[in-house]
């Protein structure tokens, strides 16, 4: 009996990769960074994610390389465990159970302990720095019991603590005080600063780091200053010097491995390089795109890494030139465009950087590219106003994109609105601006929707926009070609209103023949062929929040959610209210591949998800407590391959996958895979053949190995050479050429195999259905000739089954002899003619 899988809510991607300072491997080939409850391993050459380390059940809050084995990695998490990894092979080596949440992790080469930042037992708002001795046992999971408190009141930020030269001391900052703890003498030195300088600047500490060779501590402050502390092992003789370039607080500091340079960064999006010997000498790398959060240097000093506020990692070489960018899901203050599915790239589209649309790949968990919509320079300064991207929509084929941007200046009633149409260019592989319409409505645009059902090339795309000015407008693509060339543009074809009420939402039917527009608490139905008003629905009362038509067998139904907490369903054939349900639905999202509709409601601090069909008010599936807070947006994304689930309750997951976005900027989805599925590759590390990834190289090797099995095992015809030869070699070779180089073996190993698969086989031996080989051709030499004479075999049927290639036809023995006699004759007399 097949057990019904359990549907779980999981975070599908888009985690922060800028939470903790990244780490370089000892050979600079890999870059390790924290990503939610996992650790991602990136290649520094291709910026591709090689694999992720899954085992923690909560947010990973710190990673550090093993001080005595640079192929191993320590990680700590809010789940109360410290884990030791072999990060190259992705193997979990050991788990140390600590028993409480950890917010930071630090290691030293001389000590046999690690140092963690935890919550104070007396107060959840206070944090303490503890030393934890990890036991040396053979068990894979053990409990660490030896703990010592070093500081009872520290800052939670991981950048507020650092380990000193050769692990002799540890430094932490909080507020206006710098603390230094020496492990050998167990003494603590405290160095305070005044709250403000003579010029009124804020001296509060923001970050601390230590020199790797000298006894020097660098601290960053809120006023933008950098202080270099020396002689701090004496309370009276300590000194510090100041460096100042940043106009705002210093976000992070990092010394190079040799200590010759110091790097700093902040909200200016500029990486500053200071010379340690000539402190006033500095170099800059500007325009990095977003405020810098963390800075890391490689062991040999050839690479520098910065993380940014827009969830981005930038890899920089020693000459201060950008070498590569790893871009995650950009999380802004508000996602106003919603979650949009791009049918062309199969990506999720939403607000990215200010004024940009980001195309995010759900499969690869990375950003494909950014599209600059507002086309203006963003300046990070308080009080400045910029054009804001508020609406976006694709047509059914994905070759047209419509966007709305607006700017409302403070203290005035002036509203600046732009409606832009973008066409996808196959040549440039991007969207190109086609038409810009200034002030398409006299007030804010509330919704926009492309007409569905236009699948043929002759159908002209149509867009409808609604506004608070009381109108909905129909925009069509027109041919504006002239003698100078062919071109097309968008213009307003029609408009409609209803008694001056504000138009709040619109939606097209599945075939595009009907348009539903809501005017406050009244729904109007319009015919798209003539834009004539056909019917109105005004009962029951309630301001309309969202509209959607049913799909497939439920295409005759219209649903609407109201702000007073109801979902209403009308039958368009009878124009009657079929049913209504009391549900305060913040999101109402239809599935384009089925008749299912998802509704999210927010009650008692959490959200609940309902799956139902318009033809039946009884929900097909209900999932309570999908997340804390309110769900802002949702989207159904078609699956590449349909998933077959045994239970009828989960049929809504067969063709599409539902994603939703929470108010905490978390991208979530529903999964039927058990939690152990993530750990499956780790448990199979001892069986290499079972855990090999399905790469193009694996495809070629597997096909070659199957050939050998066929020859040795003498398989049946239907499973023998014919089946092997039908392997899609062209696909494997194509994938091999497009696979990143870091996952392929050396070219010397691939060369012979690669060339072998490019060759076209001429002839294959056939295998009889009884498993016996056919008669082989035998050679015989004649006494009067140096040429070889071949024993003729029986003429084989060209359509013989069991052969991958039919044998060519051969002449009988008598005819072959006649041909040889003709060849022996003298024909030199022909030349005389």
mmCIF file of N, CA and C in Angstrom, residues 561-651:
data_model
loop_
_atom_site.group_PDB
_atom_site.id
_atom_site.type_symbol
_atom_site.label_atom_id
_atom_site.label_comp_id
_atom_site.label_asym_id
_atom_site.label_seq_id
_atom_site.Cartn_x
_atom_site.Cartn_y
_atom_site.Cartn_z
ATOM 1 N N UNK A 561 -13.087 38.626 -4.397
ATOM 2 C CA UNK A 561 -12.895 38.757 -2.953
ATOM 3 C C UNK A 561 -13.135 40.205 -2.565
ATOM 4 N N UNK A 562 -13.770 40.395 -1.432
ATOM 5 C CA UNK A 562 -14.129 41.738 -0.984
ATOM 6 C C UNK A 562 -13.366 42.092 0.285
ATOM 7 N N UNK A 563 -13.279 43.379 0.550
ATOM 8 C CA UNK A 563 -12.548 43.842 1.723
ATOM 9 C C UNK A 563 -13.305 43.608 3.021
ATOM 10 N N UNK A 564 -14.596 43.309 2.946
ATOM 11 C CA UNK A 564 -15.339 43.012 4.178
ATOM 12 C C UNK A 564 -15.303 41.522 4.535
ATOM 13 N N UNK A 565 -14.441 40.739 3.866
ATOM 14 C CA UNK A 565 -14.183 39.372 4.287
ATOM 15 C C UNK A 565 -15.052 38.314 3.652
ATOM 16 N N UNK A 566 -15.367 38.422 2.350
ATOM 17 C CA UNK A 566 -16.175 37.412 1.665
ATOM 18 C C UNK A 566 -15.550 37.079 0.312
ATOM 19 N N UNK A 567 -15.814 35.837 -0.151
ATOM 20 C CA UNK A 567 -15.517 35.413 -1.520
ATOM 21 C C UNK A 567 -16.844 35.090 -2.180
ATOM 22 N N UNK A 568 -17.141 35.758 -3.292
ATOM 23 C CA UNK A 568 -18.400 35.579 -4.009
ATOM 24 C C UNK A 568 -18.135 34.912 -5.352
ATOM 25 N N UNK A 569 -19.041 34.034 -5.770
ATOM 26 C CA UNK A 569 -18.913 33.311 -7.031
ATOM 27 C C UNK A 569 -20.220 33.441 -7.813
ATOM 28 N N UNK A 570 -20.105 33.928 -9.059
ATOM 29 C CA UNK A 570 -21.254 34.081 -9.935
ATOM 30 C C UNK A 570 -21.158 33.119 -11.115
ATOM 31 N N UNK A 571 -22.320 32.652 -11.557
ATOM 32 C CA UNK A 571 -22.417 31.845 -12.773
ATOM 33 C C UNK A 571 -22.764 32.782 -13.925
ATOM 34 N N UNK A 572 -21.882 32.870 -14.919
ATOM 35 C CA UNK A 572 -22.094 33.804 -16.028
ATOM 36 C C UNK A 572 -23.192 33.355 -16.978
ATOM 37 N N UNK A 573 -23.550 32.082 -16.947
ATOM 38 C CA UNK A 573 -24.639 31.608 -17.815
ATOM 39 C C UNK A 573 -25.995 32.036 -17.284
ATOM 40 N N UNK A 574 -26.185 31.986 -15.992
ATOM 41 C CA UNK A 574 -27.460 32.379 -15.384
ATOM 42 C C UNK A 574 -27.414 33.761 -14.765
ATOM 43 N N UNK A 575 -26.191 34.332 -14.633
ATOM 44 C CA UNK A 575 -25.993 35.657 -14.023
ATOM 45 C C UNK A 575 -26.523 35.695 -12.592
ATOM 46 N N UNK A 576 -26.387 34.592 -11.895
ATOM 47 C CA UNK A 576 -26.822 34.507 -10.507
ATOM 48 C C UNK A 576 -25.636 34.228 -9.600
ATOM 49 N N UNK A 577 -25.790 34.619 -8.340
ATOM 50 C CA UNK A 577 -24.773 34.325 -7.341
ATOM 51 C C UNK A 577 -24.882 32.855 -6.962
ATOM 52 N N UNK A 578 -23.843 32.088 -7.273
ATOM 53 C CA UNK A 578 -23.861 30.645 -7.008
ATOM 54 C C UNK A 578 -23.619 30.352 -5.540
ATOM 55 N N UNK A 579 -22.590 30.950 -4.968
ATOM 56 C CA UNK A 579 -22.299 30.756 -3.552
ATOM 57 C C UNK A 579 -21.400 31.890 -3.061
ATOM 58 N N UNK A 580 -21.365 32.043 -1.752
ATOM 59 C CA UNK A 580 -20.432 32.982 -1.137
ATOM 60 C C UNK A 580 -19.920 32.366 0.160
ATOM 61 N N UNK A 581 -18.691 32.682 0.495
ATOM 62 C CA UNK A 581 -18.051 32.131 1.688
ATOM 63 C C UNK A 581 -17.420 33.271 2.467
ATOM 64 N N UNK A 582 -17.529 33.186 3.788
ATOM 65 C CA UNK A 582 -16.926 34.210 4.638
ATOM 66 C C UNK A 582 -15.454 33.873 4.847
ATOM 67 N N UNK A 583 -14.628 34.524 4.072
ATOM 68 C CA UNK A 583 -13.184 34.288 4.113
ATOM 69 C C UNK A 583 -12.488 35.580 3.703
ATOM 70 N N UNK A 584 -11.682 36.093 4.609
ATOM 71 C CA UNK A 584 -10.941 37.323 4.339
ATOM 72 C C UNK A 584 -9.685 36.975 3.546
ATOM 73 N N UNK A 585 -9.840 36.855 2.242
ATOM 74 C CA UNK A 585 -8.753 36.405 1.368
ATOM 75 C C UNK A 585 -7.894 37.592 0.961
ATOM 76 N N UNK A 586 -6.646 37.574 1.436
ATOM 77 C CA UNK A 586 -5.701 38.621 1.033
ATOM 78 C C UNK A 586 -5.163 38.375 -0.365
ATOM 79 N N UNK A 587 -5.120 37.095 -0.791
ATOM 80 C CA UNK A 587 -4.640 36.730 -2.122
ATOM 81 C C UNK A 587 -5.595 35.721 -2.724
ATOM 82 N N UNK A 588 -5.957 35.932 -3.986
ATOM 83 C CA UNK A 588 -6.792 35.006 -4.740
ATOM 84 C C UNK A 588 -6.074 34.721 -6.048
ATOM 85 N N UNK A 589 -5.534 33.481 -6.191
ATOM 86 C CA UNK A 589 -4.658 33.164 -7.324
ATOM 87 C C UNK A 589 -5.159 31.942 -8.069
ATOM 88 N N UNK A 590 -5.556 32.069 -9.360
ATOM 89 C CA UNK A 590 -5.986 30.900 -10.153
ATOM 90 C C UNK A 590 -4.797 30.179 -10.766
ATOM 91 N N UNK A 591 -4.988 28.892 -11.049
ATOM 92 C CA UNK A 591 -3.982 28.065 -11.718
ATOM 93 C C UNK A 591 -4.343 27.998 -13.193
ATOM 94 N N UNK A 592 -3.393 28.351 -14.066
ATOM 95 C CA UNK A 592 -3.682 28.391 -15.501
ATOM 96 C C UNK A 592 -3.757 27.005 -16.118
ATOM 97 N N UNK A 593 -3.276 25.954 -15.426
ATOM 98 C CA UNK A 593 -3.286 24.594 -15.971
ATOM 99 C C UNK A 593 -4.376 23.722 -15.376
ATOM 100 N N UNK A 594 -5.188 24.248 -14.489
ATOM 101 C CA UNK A 594 -6.278 23.474 -13.901
ATOM 102 C C UNK A 594 -7.370 24.451 -13.492
ATOM 103 N N UNK A 595 -8.448 23.913 -12.959
ATOM 104 C CA UNK A 595 -9.542 24.772 -12.502
ATOM 105 C C UNK A 595 -9.429 25.131 -11.030
ATOM 106 N N UNK A 596 -8.283 24.851 -10.418
ATOM 107 C CA UNK A 596 -8.088 25.132 -9.001
ATOM 108 C C UNK A 596 -7.730 26.595 -8.772
ATOM 109 N N UNK A 597 -8.147 27.083 -7.611
ATOM 110 C CA UNK A 597 -7.860 28.446 -7.192
ATOM 111 C C UNK A 597 -7.345 28.399 -5.761
ATOM 112 N N UNK A 598 -6.276 29.147 -5.498
ATOM 113 C CA UNK A 598 -5.692 29.222 -4.161
ATOM 114 C C UNK A 598 -6.090 30.538 -3.514
ATOM 115 N N UNK A 599 -6.491 30.455 -2.251
ATOM 116 C CA UNK A 599 -6.856 31.636 -1.470
ATOM 117 C C UNK A 599 -6.095 31.610 -0.155
ATOM 118 N N UNK A 600 -5.518 32.736 0.219
ATOM 119 C CA UNK A 600 -4.791 32.875 1.478
ATOM 120 C C UNK A 600 -5.535 33.864 2.367
ATOM 121 N N UNK A 601 -5.788 33.456 3.601
ATOM 122 C CA UNK A 601 -6.453 34.325 4.573
ATOM 123 C C UNK A 601 -5.564 34.493 5.793
ATOM 124 N N UNK A 602 -5.670 35.646 6.437
ATOM 125 C CA UNK A 602 -4.842 35.965 7.600
ATOM 126 C C UNK A 602 -5.733 36.129 8.825
ATOM 127 N N UNK A 603 -5.531 35.263 9.815
ATOM 128 C CA UNK A 603 -6.279 35.326 11.079
ATOM 129 C C UNK A 603 -5.366 34.907 12.219
ATOM 130 N N UNK A 604 -5.484 35.597 13.336
ATOM 131 C CA UNK A 604 -4.788 35.237 14.582
ATOM 132 C C UNK A 604 -3.273 35.133 14.401
ATOM 133 N N UNK A 605 -2.700 36.041 13.637
ATOM 134 C CA UNK A 605 -1.256 36.118 13.507
ATOM 135 C C UNK A 605 -0.627 35.166 12.510
ATOM 136 N N UNK A 606 -1.401 34.323 11.830
ATOM 137 C CA UNK A 606 -0.851 33.392 10.843
ATOM 138 C C UNK A 606 -1.798 33.299 9.649
ATOM 139 N N UNK A 607 -1.286 32.733 8.564
ATOM 140 C CA UNK A 607 -2.055 32.627 7.320
ATOM 141 C C UNK A 607 -2.443 31.177 7.059
ATOM 142 N N UNK A 608 -3.606 31.009 6.433
ATOM 143 C CA UNK A 608 -4.122 29.693 6.063
ATOM 144 C C UNK A 608 -4.386 29.675 4.571
ATOM 145 N N UNK A 609 -4.061 28.547 3.927
ATOM 146 C CA UNK A 609 -4.222 28.404 2.492
ATOM 147 C C UNK A 609 -5.375 27.448 2.190
ATOM 148 N N UNK A 610 -6.236 27.842 1.227
ATOM 149 C CA UNK A 610 -7.370 27.032 0.784
ATOM 150 C C UNK A 610 -7.236 26.789 -0.719
ATOM 151 N N UNK A 611 -7.435 25.523 -1.135
ATOM 152 C CA UNK A 611 -7.499 25.162 -2.549
ATOM 153 C C UNK A 611 -8.926 24.720 -2.839
ATOM 154 N N UNK A 612 -9.559 25.354 -3.832
ATOM 155 C CA UNK A 612 -10.945 25.024 -4.146
ATOM 156 C C UNK A 612 -11.192 25.219 -5.629
ATOM 157 N N UNK A 613 -12.329 24.694 -6.091
ATOM 158 C CA UNK A 613 -12.787 24.859 -7.456
ATOM 159 C C UNK A 613 -14.015 25.763 -7.459
ATOM 160 N N UNK A 614 -14.167 26.657 -8.433
ATOM 161 C CA UNK A 614 -15.341 27.547 -8.436
ATOM 162 C C UNK A 614 -16.665 26.805 -8.493
ATOM 163 N N UNK A 615 -16.671 25.604 -9.033
ATOM 164 C CA UNK A 615 -17.929 24.862 -9.134
ATOM 165 C C UNK A 615 -18.372 24.277 -7.798
ATOM 166 N N UNK A 616 -17.484 24.242 -6.810
ATOM 167 C CA UNK A 616 -17.821 23.640 -5.521
ATOM 168 C C UNK A 616 -17.216 24.495 -4.409
ATOM 169 N N UNK A 617 -18.014 25.018 -3.499
ATOM 170 C CA UNK A 617 -17.471 25.870 -2.431
ATOM 171 C C UNK A 617 -16.703 25.098 -1.366
ATOM 172 N N UNK A 618 -16.819 23.774 -1.346
ATOM 173 C CA UNK A 618 -16.097 22.981 -0.355
ATOM 174 C C UNK A 618 -14.628 22.896 -0.765
ATOM 175 N N UNK A 619 -13.685 23.293 0.090
ATOM 176 C CA UNK A 619 -12.267 23.283 -0.285
ATOM 177 C C UNK A 619 -11.766 21.866 -0.552
ATOM 178 N N UNK A 620 -10.906 21.754 -1.571
ATOM 179 C CA UNK A 620 -10.258 20.483 -1.864
ATOM 180 C C UNK A 620 -9.130 20.196 -0.883
ATOM 181 N N UNK A 621 -8.483 21.255 -0.407
ATOM 182 C CA UNK A 621 -7.346 21.097 0.499
ATOM 183 C C UNK A 621 -7.226 22.359 1.341
ATOM 184 N N UNK A 622 -6.924 22.177 2.618
ATOM 185 C CA UNK A 622 -6.724 23.291 3.554
ATOM 186 C C UNK A 622 -5.414 23.052 4.291
ATOM 187 N N UNK A 623 -4.564 24.088 4.330
ATOM 188 C CA UNK A 623 -3.288 24.008 5.044
ATOM 189 C C UNK A 623 -3.220 25.200 6.002
ATOM 190 N N UNK A 624 -3.304 24.917 7.289
ATOM 191 C CA UNK A 624 -3.289 25.966 8.306
ATOM 192 C C UNK A 624 -1.855 26.331 8.669
ATOM 193 N N UNK A 625 -1.672 27.571 9.123
ATOM 194 C CA UNK A 625 -0.381 28.073 9.608
ATOM 195 C C UNK A 625 0.735 27.864 8.580
ATOM 196 N N UNK A 626 0.500 28.329 7.369
ATOM 197 C CA UNK A 626 1.547 28.205 6.352
ATOM 198 C C UNK A 626 2.716 29.136 6.654
ATOM 199 N N UNK A 627 2.449 30.235 7.341
ATOM 200 C CA UNK A 627 3.516 31.157 7.723
ATOM 201 C C UNK A 627 2.979 32.130 8.756
ATOM 202 N N UNK A 628 3.897 32.764 9.455
ATOM 203 C CA UNK A 628 3.529 33.837 10.365
ATOM 204 C C UNK A 628 3.369 35.131 9.575
ATOM 205 N N UNK A 629 2.372 35.890 9.939
ATOM 206 C CA UNK A 629 2.112 37.109 9.203
ATOM 207 C C UNK A 629 1.237 36.865 7.997
ATOM 208 N N UNK A 630 1.110 37.898 7.191
ATOM 209 C CA UNK A 630 0.204 37.865 6.041
ATOM 210 C C UNK A 630 0.962 37.510 4.771
ATOM 211 N N UNK A 631 0.330 36.712 3.914
ATOM 212 C CA UNK A 631 0.881 36.393 2.593
ATOM 213 C C UNK A 631 0.580 37.562 1.660
ATOM 214 N N UNK A 632 1.635 38.084 1.040
ATOM 215 C CA UNK A 632 1.459 39.241 0.167
ATOM 216 C C UNK A 632 1.087 38.852 -1.261
ATOM 217 N N UNK A 633 1.791 37.871 -1.823
ATOM 218 C CA UNK A 633 1.576 37.500 -3.218
ATOM 219 C C UNK A 633 1.708 35.989 -3.363
ATOM 220 N N UNK A 634 1.149 35.466 -4.447
ATOM 221 C CA UNK A 634 1.252 34.032 -4.752
ATOM 222 C C UNK A 634 1.239 33.855 -6.267
ATOM 223 N N UNK A 635 1.784 32.720 -6.718
ATOM 224 C CA UNK A 635 1.825 32.427 -8.150
ATOM 225 C C UNK A 635 1.940 30.926 -8.354
ATOM 226 N N UNK A 636 1.188 30.410 -9.318
ATOM 227 C CA UNK A 636 1.318 29.019 -9.760
ATOM 228 C C UNK A 636 2.348 28.963 -10.884
ATOM 229 N N UNK A 637 3.312 28.058 -10.758
ATOM 230 C CA UNK A 637 4.359 27.889 -11.769
ATOM 231 C C UNK A 637 4.225 26.486 -12.359
ATOM 232 N N UNK A 638 4.066 26.365 -13.686
ATOM 233 C CA UNK A 638 3.935 25.026 -14.304
ATOM 234 C C UNK A 638 5.186 24.183 -14.064
ATOM 235 N N UNK A 639 4.974 22.897 -13.826
ATOM 236 C CA UNK A 639 6.087 21.964 -13.634
ATOM 237 C C UNK A 639 6.659 21.554 -14.981
ATOM 238 N N UNK A 640 7.944 21.263 -15.001
ATOM 239 C CA UNK A 640 8.566 20.739 -16.219
ATOM 240 C C UNK A 640 8.054 19.337 -16.533
ATOM 241 N N UNK A 641 7.916 18.508 -15.495
ATOM 242 C CA UNK A 641 7.350 17.179 -15.623
ATOM 243 C C UNK A 641 6.227 17.032 -14.614
ATOM 244 N N UNK A 642 5.054 16.570 -15.044
ATOM 245 C CA UNK A 642 3.945 16.409 -14.096
ATOM 246 C C UNK A 642 4.306 15.421 -12.988
ATOM 247 N N UNK A 643 3.846 15.720 -11.805
ATOM 248 C CA UNK A 643 4.094 14.862 -10.651
ATOM 249 C C UNK A 643 2.836 14.073 -10.342
ATOM 250 N N UNK A 644 2.968 12.778 -10.202
ATOM 251 C CA UNK A 644 1.835 11.888 -9.952
ATOM 252 C C UNK A 644 1.794 11.573 -8.459
ATOM 253 N N UNK A 645 0.709 11.995 -7.812
ATOM 254 C CA UNK A 645 0.533 11.746 -6.381
ATOM 255 C C UNK A 645 -0.662 10.824 -6.189
ATOM 256 N N UNK A 646 -0.562 9.863 -5.296
ATOM 257 C CA UNK A 646 -1.634 8.876 -5.163
ATOM 258 C C UNK A 646 -2.922 9.446 -4.575
ATOM 259 N N UNK A 647 -2.828 10.459 -3.739
ATOM 260 C CA UNK A 647 -4.002 10.968 -3.049
ATOM 261 C C UNK A 647 -4.733 12.001 -3.898
ATOM 262 N N UNK A 648 -6.062 11.967 -3.858
ATOM 263 C CA UNK A 648 -6.864 12.947 -4.587
ATOM 264 C C UNK A 648 -6.743 14.334 -3.965
ATOM 265 N N UNK A 649 -6.427 14.387 -2.677
ATOM 266 C CA UNK A 649 -6.310 15.671 -1.994
ATOM 267 C C UNK A 649 -5.143 16.490 -2.537
ATOM 268 N N UNK A 650 -4.157 15.837 -3.159
ATOM 269 C CA UNK A 650 -2.956 16.527 -3.605
ATOM 270 C C UNK A 650 -2.884 16.640 -5.122
ATOM 271 N N UNK A 651 -4.016 16.439 -5.814
ATOM 272 C CA UNK A 651 -4.002 16.544 -7.269
ATOM 273 C C UNK A 651 -3.697 17.963 -7.743
#
